[in-house]
Amino acid sequence: MKQLKISIIFLAVMSLFLGILYPLVMTLAAQLVFPGKANGSLVIVDGRIVGSALIGQGFSRPEYFHGRPSACDYDGLSSGGSNFGPTNKKHIDRVVERAAVVRKENSLPADAGIPADLVLASASGLDPHIGLQAALLQAPRVARARGMDTAVITGLVGKCAEKRYFGVFGDSSVNVLELNLILDAMSEGG
C-alpha cells in the first residue's frame, strides 16, 4: 500500500512539473527570446497574414515561382510524404507527370533535365524552399509573365538565395513565398 501511495504522489508531482510547469516555462522563454519564431514565423503584408516563412504554399500561376510539390497539399495538419518508395509505379508516374508539367510551363524541350525539387515532394510536404537551380529554371517564365527582363528576375533570385549552412552543409536555396512577395512588391511599385 505504501508503494502505491508513493507512486500516485510521484505521478501527480511529475504530471504537474512535466505537464504544466515545464511547458509553461519553455513557452514563456520562447516568447521572450524568439517571439517571431515561437508564433510560427508568420509573414505579414499590409497588416494581413499571407503565410509562414516555414511552410510552403501551392503557387501555380505563371507569374509566380512554383515551390516543391506536396503530398499533403501544403496542409500542416496532415504533414507527411506519400510513403511511396522510389520504384513504386504511382510514384514514378507522378514524377513523370510533374516533369512534363514543368517542361511545358517553362517552355523546355522534352529531354531537358529538371531539378529534383520541382518534381519530388519533401518528406514533410511543407518545404518552403527550392534550390537555386529550380528557381533559375523558372526565371524566364516568371519574367515573361510579368513583362520583366529575365536578367532582373535572375538577379533577384541571386539576392534572395539563402547560403549553405556554415558554408558546407546543404545547397543554396530560395524561400518561394518571400521571393514571390518581393516580385509582387516590385510590380506594385513599378
Short mmCIF file of C-alpha atoms in Angstrom, two decimals:
data_model
loop_
_atom_site.label_atom_id
_atom_site.label_comp_id
_atom_site.label_asym_id
_atom_site.label_seq_id
_atom_site.Cartn_x
_atom_site.Cartn_y
_atom_site.Cartn_z
CA MET A 1 0.00 0.00 0.00
CA LYS A 2 2.88 2.35 0.82
CA GLN A 3 4.38 1.78 -2.66
CA LEU A 4 1.05 2.61 -4.32
CA LYS A 5 0.79 5.86 -2.34
CA ILE A 6 4.37 6.84 -3.31
CA SER A 7 3.64 6.01 -6.97
CA ILE A 8 0.49 8.13 -7.03
CA ILE A 9 2.26 11.09 -5.39
CA PHE A 10 5.19 10.73 -7.81
CA LEU A 11 2.78 10.61 -10.77
CA ALA A 12 0.97 13.74 -9.57
CA VAL A 13 4.21 15.67 -8.97
CA MET A 14 5.74 14.67 -12.31
CA SER A 15 2.48 15.40 -14.15
CA LEU A 16 2.39 18.86 -12.61
CA PHE A 17 6.06 19.50 -13.36
CA LEU A 18 6.34 17.94 -16.83
CA GLY A 19 2.76 18.51 -17.96
CA ILE A 20 2.25 22.09 -16.79
CA LEU A 21 5.25 23.89 -15.32
CA TYR A 22 7.94 22.84 -17.81
CA PRO A 23 5.83 23.58 -20.93
CA LEU A 24 4.76 26.91 -19.42
CA VAL A 25 8.36 27.96 -18.70
CA MET A 26 9.51 26.89 -22.20
CA THR A 27 6.62 28.74 -23.85
CA LEU A 28 7.35 31.91 -21.88
CA ALA A 29 11.09 31.66 -22.64
CA ALA A 30 10.39 31.19 -26.37
CA GLN A 31 8.01 34.17 -26.40
CA LEU A 32 10.63 36.36 -24.72
CA VAL A 33 13.69 35.23 -26.70
CA PHE A 34 12.25 34.31 -30.14
CA PRO A 35 8.72 35.75 -30.39
CA GLY A 36 8.53 35.62 -34.20
CA LYS A 37 9.68 32.03 -34.42
CA ALA A 38 7.60 30.98 -31.42
CA ASN A 39 4.50 32.29 -33.17
CA GLY A 40 5.10 30.46 -36.44
CA SER A 41 7.41 32.80 -38.40
CA LEU A 42 4.34 34.45 -39.89
CA VAL A 43 4.78 36.65 -42.95
CA ILE A 44 2.62 39.78 -42.71
CA VAL A 45 1.95 42.13 -45.62
CA ASP A 46 -0.17 45.26 -45.15
CA GLY A 47 -1.33 44.01 -41.75
CA ARG A 48 -2.55 40.70 -43.21
CA ILE A 49 -1.01 37.27 -42.61
CA VAL A 50 -0.07 35.82 -46.01
CA GLY A 51 1.71 32.70 -44.82
CA SER A 52 4.64 31.40 -42.86
CA ALA A 53 8.29 31.50 -43.85
CA LEU A 54 8.44 27.88 -42.68
CA ILE A 55 5.53 26.35 -44.63
CA GLY A 56 5.33 26.04 -48.40
CA GLN A 57 2.36 27.14 -50.45
CA GLY A 58 0.97 25.96 -53.75
CA PHE A 59 1.75 28.67 -56.29
CA SER A 60 0.54 27.74 -59.78
CA ARG A 61 0.10 30.99 -61.73
CA PRO A 62 2.79 31.65 -64.36
CA GLU A 63 3.90 34.96 -62.82
CA TYR A 64 4.96 33.18 -59.62
CA PHE A 65 7.81 30.86 -58.79
CA HIS A 66 6.45 27.42 -58.00
CA GLY A 67 7.63 25.51 -54.95
CA ARG A 68 8.13 21.84 -54.28
CA PRO A 69 5.18 19.53 -54.86
CA SER A 70 3.36 18.48 -51.71
CA ALA A 71 1.96 15.04 -50.94
CA CYS A 72 -0.32 16.67 -48.34
CA ASP A 73 -1.45 19.69 -50.41
CA TYR A 74 0.55 22.01 -48.11
CA ASP A 75 -1.73 21.19 -45.17
CA GLY A 76 0.20 21.49 -41.92
CA LEU A 77 -2.33 19.28 -40.15
CA SER A 78 -1.56 16.32 -42.40
CA SER A 79 2.14 16.90 -42.91
CA GLY A 80 3.97 14.00 -44.47
CA GLY A 81 5.20 12.36 -47.60
CA SER A 82 3.43 9.90 -49.84
CA ASN A 83 5.30 6.90 -48.38
CA PHE A 84 5.85 5.59 -51.90
CA GLY A 85 9.23 4.04 -52.50
CA PRO A 86 11.41 5.15 -55.41
CA THR A 87 10.39 2.14 -57.52
CA ASN A 88 6.65 2.42 -56.83
CA LYS A 89 4.72 2.79 -60.10
CA LYS A 90 2.41 5.51 -58.73
CA HIS A 91 5.43 7.49 -57.54
CA ILE A 92 7.21 7.14 -60.88
CA ASP A 93 4.04 8.14 -62.77
CA ARG A 94 3.63 11.26 -60.59
CA VAL A 95 7.25 12.28 -61.13
CA VAL A 96 6.98 11.79 -64.90
CA GLU A 97 3.73 13.79 -64.94
CA ARG A 98 5.21 16.60 -62.83
CA ALA A 99 8.31 16.73 -65.06
CA ALA A 100 6.09 17.08 -68.14
CA VAL A 101 4.18 19.93 -66.49
CA VAL A 102 7.40 21.73 -65.51
CA ARG A 103 8.75 21.36 -69.06
CA LYS A 104 5.51 22.65 -70.59
CA GLU A 105 5.11 25.60 -68.19
CA ASN A 106 8.72 26.67 -68.69
CA SER A 107 8.87 26.03 -72.47
CA LEU A 108 11.62 23.43 -72.11
CA PRO A 109 12.47 20.67 -74.59
CA ALA A 110 11.15 17.18 -73.84
CA ASP A 111 14.60 15.93 -72.86
CA ALA A 112 15.52 18.88 -70.61
CA GLY A 113 16.75 17.97 -67.14
CA ILE A 114 14.55 19.08 -64.26
CA PRO A 115 15.84 19.78 -60.73
CA ALA A 116 14.57 17.12 -58.35
CA ASP A 117 12.90 19.62 -56.04
CA LEU A 118 10.42 20.58 -58.75
CA VAL A 119 9.15 17.00 -59.17
CA LEU A 120 9.74 15.32 -55.80
CA ALA A 121 7.79 16.25 -52.68
CA SER A 122 9.74 16.78 -49.49
CA ALA A 123 9.36 14.37 -46.58
CA SER A 124 7.11 16.81 -44.72
CA GLY A 125 5.23 18.02 -47.80
CA LEU A 126 5.65 21.55 -46.42
CA ASP A 127 9.12 22.62 -47.55
CA PRO A 128 9.03 26.38 -48.34
CA HIS A 129 12.34 26.35 -50.25
CA ILE A 130 13.56 25.33 -53.67
CA GLY A 131 17.15 25.07 -54.80
CA LEU A 132 18.82 27.80 -56.82
CA GLN A 133 18.75 25.70 -59.99
CA ALA A 134 14.99 25.15 -59.62
CA ALA A 135 14.44 28.90 -59.21
CA LEU A 136 16.72 29.85 -62.09
CA LEU A 137 14.95 27.37 -64.37
CA GLN A 138 11.67 29.23 -63.71
CA ALA A 139 13.10 32.76 -64.06
CA PRO A 140 12.41 33.14 -67.82
CA ARG A 141 8.75 32.07 -67.39
CA VAL A 142 8.23 34.46 -64.48
CA ALA A 143 9.90 37.28 -66.41
CA ARG A 144 7.69 36.68 -69.48
CA ALA A 145 4.52 36.52 -67.39
CA ARG A 146 5.40 39.76 -65.57
CA GLY A 147 6.75 41.56 -68.63
CA MET A 148 10.15 41.96 -66.99
CA ASP A 149 13.70 41.36 -68.11
CA THR A 150 14.96 37.84 -67.33
CA ALA A 151 18.24 39.29 -66.02
CA VAL A 152 16.31 41.28 -63.39
CA ILE A 153 14.48 38.17 -62.22
CA THR A 154 17.69 36.11 -62.21
CA GLY A 155 19.42 38.83 -60.19
CA LEU A 156 16.56 38.84 -57.70
CA VAL A 157 16.85 35.08 -57.29
CA GLY A 158 20.55 35.52 -56.52
CA LYS A 159 19.85 38.24 -53.95
CA CYS A 160 17.20 36.10 -52.23
CA ALA A 161 19.38 32.99 -52.11
CA GLU A 162 19.97 31.57 -48.66
CA LYS A 163 23.52 30.28 -48.43
CA ARG A 164 24.60 26.81 -47.35
CA TYR A 165 24.70 26.16 -43.59
CA PHE A 166 28.15 27.05 -42.28
CA GLY A 167 29.21 27.28 -45.93
CA VAL A 168 29.35 23.48 -46.11
CA PHE A 169 26.03 21.75 -45.43
CA GLY A 170 23.18 21.52 -47.91
CA ASP A 171 22.71 23.63 -51.02
CA SER A 172 21.80 27.27 -51.52
CA SER A 173 18.06 27.70 -51.69
CA VAL A 174 15.32 30.30 -52.07
CA ASN A 175 12.19 30.76 -49.97
CA VAL A 176 9.43 30.72 -52.60
CA LEU A 177 6.89 32.79 -50.64
CA GLU A 178 9.39 35.53 -49.85
CA LEU A 179 10.62 35.63 -53.46
CA ASN A 180 7.06 35.89 -54.80
CA LEU A 181 6.19 38.63 -52.31
CA ILE A 182 9.22 40.67 -53.43
CA LEU A 183 8.10 40.25 -57.05
CA ASP A 184 4.60 41.45 -56.15
CA ALA A 185 6.03 44.47 -54.35
CA MET A 186 8.20 45.28 -57.37
CA SER A 187 5.17 45.03 -59.68
CA GLU A 188 3.09 47.31 -57.46
CA GLY A 189 5.89 49.82 -57.08
CA GLY A 190 6.84 49.88 -60.74
#
